[in-house]
Amino acid sequence: MIRSAVTLLVCLVFIILSAFAVSANNNFIQVNIDPYGTSGVDDRMSPLDPSSVDLPTPQGLLTNAVGSSPPEVVQAGYGTRPVSKVKAPALCPPGVNCGPAPDPVCILPKRFPRQWELSAQAFYARVRGTVQWPGMVLGLPTTQLDLNDDLGVPAHAWLWEFSAYYQLTPSWAVFYTIMPTNLSSVFRTTRTITFGNWTYPAGTQLYSNWDNYYQRVGLQYTAINSCNARVSVYGSWFANVQRTSLTSGYCGGTCCTVDRTRNMVMTGLEFQKCIDNKCNGGALSCDTKAGVAWLDGTWGFDVQAGLRYAVPMGANRWGYAKGGYRIINLYEDRYDLQMDSSLNGAFAELGIVF
């Protein structure tokens, strides 16, 4: 019984001495590895207390222990990278178009080979001009007569022009246009006038008639023919017949008529540019023509500017409406006869390409 008590006492003393020896030689550190890269937390601190979290230290994974200092908590660099400057990626990486999508190309309708284009134009014109015939009577110059005030031709009139185009190749086309005009009125002269071989006192009642036939036959060449623009040049034979006559009881109904037939050449330029394509397939475009005429003792020009709206009809066929402003001027370059004319005003046109 006494032997058992001594053995137990010896074991207890040995355990106590071993514990003191271990605590006296505590030369190691405690390392906690946080796999998620968060800051180290002392085991003795409550995880629910935010103030118990230590900031990461700049020390390495291993460090030398100093004496019996309290254990240090070191954060391992597992799953983390050193802080460094990173260049931001380019807003538009190479090879990638980051800009706005380009607008769709505006398509301008056109005639294809072996297609026709027919049109009719209503031209509301301001009619003006002068007539002097003959130039001299008994050595004295005759009166230069105003087409409206002295010869009674209406100052405003609706004129009609008809045109036809036939496309031979993608670049060449032939065309024909005609504008027949006949204006007449009954009026009284406001002054004494001399016309032909007769002199009419003021207040004489006269019947006037004015004919003006305007026609062209020509060839058109399209020099620029892109998707949204077209530039063409043309040359044509230009024939103009202008006739002015006066009739009155004063001369027994057989008064004077002056007839002038001109054979000229007209060359010009035509420009078309697409402005917008509509959701129904229609196309809005500008359409401008300008021509110069010369020869046969006369020169003049024909200019028209407007907008065209074309609507598809299937199978490369189009119908269109056009409107704008037009000027046609002809000037006589003779001394024995002068017949100048001017037509200008708004127009409207309807046509079809088939």
PDB file of N, CA and C in Angstrom, residues 121-129 147-148 152-162 176-185 207-215 238-245 258-260 262 302 326 328 330 339 341-344:
ATOM      1  N   GLN A 121     -44.284  66.660-118.445  1.00  0.00           N
ATOM      2  CA  GLN A 121     -44.006  67.769-117.535  1.00  0.00           C
ATOM      3  C   GLN A 121     -45.000  68.898-117.763  1.00  0.00           C
ATOM      4  N   ALA A 122     -45.575  69.387-116.654  1.00  0.00           N
ATOM      5  CA  ALA A 122     -46.441  70.560-116.682  1.00  0.00           C
ATOM      6  C   ALA A 122     -45.619  71.745-116.197  1.00  0.00           C
ATOM      7  N   PHE A 123     -45.465  72.752-117.054  1.00  0.00           N
ATOM      8  CA  PHE A 123     -44.582  73.889-116.805  1.00  0.00           C
ATOM      9  C   PHE A 123     -45.437  75.159-116.753  1.00  0.00           C
ATOM     10  N   TYR A 124     -45.573  75.744-115.543  1.00  0.00           N
ATOM     11  CA  TYR A 124     -46.334  76.992-115.405  1.00  0.00           C
ATOM     12  C   TYR A 124     -45.347  78.143-115.582  1.00  0.00           C
ATOM     13  N   ALA A 125     -45.351  78.740-116.777  1.00  0.00           N
ATOM     14  CA  ALA A 125     -44.283  79.654-117.165  1.00  0.00           C
ATOM     15  C   ALA A 125     -44.752  81.100-117.187  1.00  0.00           C
ATOM     16  N   ARG A 126     -43.824  81.948-116.805  1.00  0.00           N
ATOM     17  CA  ARG A 126     -43.964  83.392-117.045  1.00  0.00           C
ATOM     18  C   ARG A 126     -43.403  83.644-118.438  1.00  0.00           C
ATOM     19  N   VAL A 127     -44.281  84.069-119.380  1.00  0.00           N
ATOM     20  CA  VAL A 127     -43.911  84.228-120.787  1.00  0.00           C
ATOM     21  C   VAL A 127     -43.538  85.690-121.039  1.00  0.00           C
ATOM     22  N   ARG A 128     -42.317  85.884-121.532  1.00  0.00           N
ATOM     23  CA  ARG A 128     -41.853  87.223-121.879  1.00  0.00           C
ATOM     24  C   ARG A 128     -41.044  87.167-123.162  1.00  0.00           C
ATOM     25  N   GLY A 129     -40.874  88.329-123.786  1.00  0.00           N
ATOM     26  CA  GLY A 129     -40.056  88.389-124.989  1.00  0.00           C
ATOM     27  C   GLY A 129     -40.229  89.709-125.707  1.00  0.00           C
ATOM     28  N   LEU A 147     -43.733  91.400-126.035  1.00  0.00           N
ATOM     29  CA  LEU A 147     -44.591  90.268-126.381  1.00  0.00           C
ATOM     30  C   LEU A 147     -45.929  90.316-125.650  1.00  0.00           C
ATOM     31  N   ASN A 148     -45.977  90.869-124.458  1.00  0.00           N
ATOM     32  CA  ASN A 148     -47.213  90.915-123.666  1.00  0.00           C
ATOM     33  C   ASN A 148     -47.982  92.213-123.886  1.00  0.00           C
ATOM     34  N   GLY A 152     -50.017  91.312-127.122  1.00  0.00           N
ATOM     35  CA  GLY A 152     -51.147  90.653-126.481  1.00  0.00           C
ATOM     36  C   GLY A 152     -50.939  89.198-126.105  1.00  0.00           C
ATOM     37  N   VAL A 153     -49.697  88.686-126.106  1.00  0.00           N
ATOM     38  CA  VAL A 153     -49.468  87.298-125.712  1.00  0.00           C
ATOM     39  C   VAL A 153     -49.662  87.174-124.201  1.00  0.00           C
ATOM     40  N   PRO A 154     -50.430  86.182-123.714  1.00  0.00           N
ATOM     41  CA  PRO A 154     -50.647  86.038-122.257  1.00  0.00           C
ATOM     42  C   PRO A 154     -49.333  85.959-121.498  1.00  0.00           C
ATOM     43  N   ALA A 155     -49.297  86.601-120.319  1.00  0.00           N
ATOM     44  CA  ALA A 155     -48.065  86.662-119.525  1.00  0.00           C
ATOM     45  C   ALA A 155     -47.802  85.370-118.779  1.00  0.00           C
ATOM     46  N   HIS A 156     -48.823  84.580-118.481  1.00  0.00           N
ATOM     47  CA  HIS A 156     -48.654  83.303-117.772  1.00  0.00           C
ATOM     48  C   HIS A 156     -49.425  82.225-118.522  1.00  0.00           C
ATOM     49  N   ALA A 157     -48.842  81.035-118.578  1.00  0.00           N
ATOM     50  CA  ALA A 157     -49.492  79.949-119.301  1.00  0.00           C
ATOM     51  C   ALA A 157     -48.956  78.617-118.811  1.00  0.00           C
ATOM     52  N   TRP A 158     -49.805  77.590-118.935  1.00  0.00           N
ATOM     53  CA  TRP A 158     -49.384  76.213-118.676  1.00  0.00           C
ATOM     54  C   TRP A 158     -48.843  75.630-119.971  1.00  0.00           C
ATOM     55  N   LEU A 159     -47.597  75.177-119.927  1.00  0.00           N
ATOM     56  CA  LEU A 159     -46.953  74.549-121.076  1.00  0.00           C
ATOM     57  C   LEU A 159     -46.681  73.089-120.744  1.00  0.00           C
ATOM     58  N   TRP A 160     -46.698  72.246-121.775  1.00  0.00           N
ATOM     59  CA  TRP A 160     -46.499  70.814-121.588  1.00  0.00           C
ATOM     60  C   TRP A 160     -45.303  70.346-122.396  1.00  0.00           C
ATOM     61  N   GLU A 161     -44.490  69.514-121.752  1.00  0.00           N
ATOM     62  CA  GLU A 161     -43.339  68.902-122.428  1.00  0.00           C
ATOM     63  C   GLU A 161     -43.408  67.390-122.254  1.00  0.00           C
ATOM     64  N   PHE A 162     -43.077  66.670-123.323  1.00  0.00           N
ATOM     65  CA  PHE A 162     -43.089  65.209-123.312  1.00  0.00           C
ATOM     66  C   PHE A 162     -41.700  64.711-123.698  1.00  0.00           C
ATOM     67  N   TYR A 176     -35.583  62.052-126.829  1.00  0.00           N
ATOM     68  CA  TYR A 176     -36.338  63.012-127.653  1.00  0.00           C
ATOM     69  C   TYR A 176     -37.292  63.760-126.732  1.00  0.00           C
ATOM     70  N   THR A 177     -37.332  65.089-126.865  1.00  0.00           N
ATOM     71  CA  THR A 177     -38.247  65.916-126.079  1.00  0.00           C
ATOM     72  C   THR A 177     -38.917  66.922-127.003  1.00  0.00           C
ATOM     73  N   ILE A 178     -40.174  67.253-126.661  1.00  0.00           N
ATOM     74  CA  ILE A 178     -40.923  68.242-127.440  1.00  0.00           C
ATOM     75  C   ILE A 178     -41.833  69.032-126.512  1.00  0.00           C
ATOM     76  N   MET A 179     -41.877  70.349-126.742  1.00  0.00           N
ATOM     77  CA  MET A 179     -42.768  71.237-125.997  1.00  0.00           C
ATOM     78  C   MET A 179     -43.511  72.116-127.009  1.00  0.00           C
ATOM     79  N   PRO A 180     -44.709  71.698-127.425  1.00  0.00           N
ATOM     80  CA  PRO A 180     -45.488  72.538-128.360  1.00  0.00           C
ATOM     81  C   PRO A 180     -46.274  73.605-127.590  1.00  0.00           C
ATOM     82  N   THR A 181     -46.217  74.836-128.074  1.00  0.00           N
ATOM     83  CA  THR A 181     -46.878  75.946-127.386  1.00  0.00           C
ATOM     84  C   THR A 181     -47.668  76.776-128.392  1.00  0.00           C
ATOM     85  N   ASN A 182     -48.909  77.079-128.033  1.00  0.00           N
ATOM     86  CA  ASN A 182     -49.735  77.975-128.838  1.00  0.00           C
ATOM     87  C   ASN A 182     -50.528  78.866-127.891  1.00  0.00           C
ATOM     88  N   LEU A 183     -50.290  80.176-127.956  1.00  0.00           N
ATOM     89  CA  LEU A 183     -50.970  81.154-127.108  1.00  0.00           C
ATOM     90  C   LEU A 183     -51.592  82.217-127.999  1.00  0.00           C
ATOM     91  N   SER A 184     -52.816  82.597-127.680  1.00  0.00           N
ATOM     92  CA  SER A 184     -53.511  83.601-128.483  1.00  0.00           C
ATOM     93  C   SER A 184     -54.393  84.465-127.589  1.00  0.00           C
ATOM     94  N   SER A 185     -54.740  85.637-128.088  1.00  0.00           N
ATOM     95  CA  SER A 185     -55.606  86.545-127.332  1.00  0.00           C
ATOM     96  C   SER A 185     -56.143  87.625-128.261  1.00  0.00           C
ATOM     97  N   TYR A 207     -56.050  90.641-133.064  1.00  0.00           N
ATOM     98  CA  TYR A 207     -56.029  89.229-132.644  1.00  0.00           C
ATOM     99  C   TYR A 207     -54.601  88.742-132.828  1.00  0.00           C
ATOM    100  N   SER A 208     -53.966  88.292-131.722  1.00  0.00           N
ATOM    101  CA  SER A 208     -52.563  87.849-131.786  1.00  0.00           C
ATOM    102  C   SER A 208     -52.488  86.342-131.608  1.00  0.00           C
ATOM    103  N   ASN A 209     -51.473  85.755-132.233  1.00  0.00           N
ATOM    104  CA  ASN A 209     -51.234  84.323-132.121  1.00  0.00           C
ATOM    105  C   ASN A 209     -49.721  84.095-132.037  1.00  0.00           C
ATOM    106  N   TRP A 210     -49.308  83.319-131.014  1.00  0.00           N
ATOM    107  CA  TRP A 210     -47.877  83.057-130.814  1.00  0.00           C
ATOM    108  C   TRP A 210     -47.660  81.554-130.704  1.00  0.00           C
ATOM    109  N   ASP A 211     -46.855  81.011-131.626  1.00  0.00           N
ATOM    110  CA  ASP A 211     -46.497  79.593-131.625  1.00  0.00           C
ATOM    111  C   ASP A 211     -45.014  79.462-131.287  1.00  0.00           C
ATOM    112  N   ASN A 212     -44.714  78.465-130.485  1.00  0.00           N
ATOM    113  CA  ASN A 212     -43.315  78.210-130.105  1.00  0.00           C
ATOM    114  C   ASN A 212     -43.147  76.704-129.936  1.00  0.00           C
ATOM    115  N   TYR A 213     -42.505  76.066-130.926  1.00  0.00           N
ATOM    116  CA  TYR A 213     -42.253  74.623-130.872  1.00  0.00           C
ATOM    117  C   TYR A 213     -40.800  74.401-130.471  1.00  0.00           C
ATOM    118  N   TYR A 214     -40.650  73.656-129.396  1.00  0.00           N
ATOM    119  CA  TYR A 214     -39.328  73.454-128.781  1.00  0.00           C
ATOM    120  C   TYR A 214     -39.088  71.949-128.739  1.00  0.00           C
ATOM    121  N   GLN A 215     -38.127  71.458-129.549  1.00  0.00           N
ATOM    122  CA  GLN A 215     -37.877  70.015-129.593  1.00  0.00           C
ATOM    123  C   GLN A 215     -36.388  69.736-129.737  1.00  0.00           C
ATOM    124  N   PHE A 238     -31.163  70.840-131.743  1.00  0.00           N
ATOM    125  CA  PHE A 238     -32.215  71.637-131.130  1.00  0.00           C
ATOM    126  C   PHE A 238     -32.935  72.405-132.240  1.00  0.00           C
ATOM    127  N   ALA A 239     -34.214  72.122-132.415  1.00  0.00           N
ATOM    128  CA  ALA A 239     -35.027  72.791-133.427  1.00  0.00           C
ATOM    129  C   ALA A 239     -36.082  73.641-132.722  1.00  0.00           C
ATOM    130  N   ASN A 240     -36.156  74.910-133.106  1.00  0.00           N
ATOM    131  CA  ASN A 240     -37.123  75.826-132.510  1.00  0.00           C
ATOM    132  C   ASN A 240     -37.834  76.592-133.626  1.00  0.00           C
ATOM    133  N   VAL A 241     -39.139  76.514-133.600  1.00  0.00           N
ATOM    134  CA  VAL A 241     -39.967  77.237-134.562  1.00  0.00           C
ATOM    135  C   VAL A 241     -40.797  78.256-133.783  1.00  0.00           C
ATOM    136  N   GLN A 242     -40.593  79.529-134.084  1.00  0.00           N
ATOM    137  CA  GLN A 242     -41.322  80.590-133.390  1.00  0.00           C
ATOM    138  C   GLN A 242     -42.051  81.442-134.441  1.00  0.00           C
ATOM    139  N   ARG A 243     -43.350  81.590-134.210  1.00  0.00           N
ATOM    140  CA  ARG A 243     -44.167  82.309-135.179  1.00  0.00           C
ATOM    141  C   ARG A 243     -45.079  83.293-134.441  1.00  0.00           C
ATOM    142  N   THR A 244     -45.108  84.534-134.909  1.00  0.00           N
ATOM    143  CA  THR A 244     -45.958  85.573-134.322  1.00  0.00           C
ATOM    144  C   THR A 244     -46.772  86.218-135.443  1.00  0.00           C
ATOM    145  N   SER A 245     -48.092  86.325-135.211  1.00  0.00           N
ATOM    146  CA  SER A 245     -48.961  86.913-136.229  1.00  0.00           C
ATOM    147  C   SER A 245     -49.987  87.834-135.584  1.00  0.00           C
ATOM    148  N   VAL A 258     -44.648  86.838-138.814  1.00  0.00           N
ATOM    149  CA  VAL A 258     -43.201  86.629-138.874  1.00  0.00           C
ATOM    150  C   VAL A 258     -42.918  85.219-138.375  1.00  0.00           C
ATOM    151  N   ASP A 259     -42.153  84.487-139.159  1.00  0.00           N
ATOM    152  CA  ASP A 259     -41.877  83.075-138.875  1.00  0.00           C
ATOM    153  C   ASP A 259     -40.364  82.888-138.794  1.00  0.00           C
ATOM    154  N   ARG A 260     -39.931  82.272-137.702  1.00  0.00           N
ATOM    155  CA  ARG A 260     -38.487  82.058-137.498  1.00  0.00           C
ATOM    156  C   ARG A 260     -38.242  80.607-137.116  1.00  0.00           C
ATOM    157  N   ARG A 262     -35.256  77.915-136.240  1.00  0.00           N
ATOM    158  CA  ARG A 262     -33.861  77.834-135.820  1.00  0.00           C
ATOM    159  C   ARG A 262     -33.428  76.372-135.771  1.00  0.00           C
ATOM    160  N   ASP A 302     -31.100  76.369-121.224  1.00  0.00           N
ATOM    161  CA  ASP A 302     -32.233  75.668-120.605  1.00  0.00           C
ATOM    162  C   ASP A 302     -31.721  75.037-119.314  1.00  0.00           C
ATOM    163  N   ARG A 326     -37.637  76.013-113.572  1.00  0.00           N
ATOM    164  CA  ARG A 326     -37.018  75.896-114.888  1.00  0.00           C
ATOM    165  C   ARG A 326     -36.960  77.258-115.567  1.00  0.00           C
ATOM    166  N   ILE A 328     -35.961  78.850-119.547  1.00  0.00           N
ATOM    167  CA  ILE A 328     -35.584  78.679-120.945  1.00  0.00           C
ATOM    168  C   ILE A 328     -35.506  80.061-121.574  1.00  0.00           C
ATOM    169  N   LEU A 330     -33.939  82.379-124.971  1.00  0.00           N
ATOM    170  CA  LEU A 330     -33.353  82.413-126.304  1.00  0.00           C
ATOM    171  C   LEU A 330     -33.186  83.874-126.712  1.00  0.00           C
ATOM    172  N   MET A 339     -36.230  88.202-132.264  1.00  0.00           N
ATOM    173  CA  MET A 339     -37.319  87.457-131.624  1.00  0.00           C
ATOM    174  C   MET A 339     -36.748  86.776-130.382  1.00  0.00           C
ATOM    175  N   SER A 341     -37.113  85.383-126.477  1.00  0.00           N
ATOM    176  CA  SER A 341     -38.180  84.803-125.650  1.00  0.00           C
ATOM    177  C   SER A 341     -37.593  84.322-124.336  1.00  0.00           C
ATOM    178  N   SER A 342     -38.430  84.331-123.297  1.00  0.00           N
ATOM    179  CA  SER A 342     -38.020  83.879-121.971  1.00  0.00           C
ATOM    180  C   SER A 342     -39.192  83.163-121.321  1.00  0.00           C
ATOM    181  N   LEU A 343     -38.924  81.939-120.862  1.00  0.00           N
ATOM    182  CA  LEU A 343     -39.915  81.140-120.142  1.00  0.00           C
ATOM    183  C   LEU A 343     -39.297  80.728-118.818  1.00  0.00           C
ATOM    184  N   ASN A 344     -39.942  81.064-117.708  1.00  0.00           N
ATOM    185  CA  ASN A 344     -39.412  80.648-116.411  1.00  0.00           C
ATOM    186  C   ASN A 344     -40.556  80.467-115.440  1.00  0.00           C
TER     187      ASN A 344
END
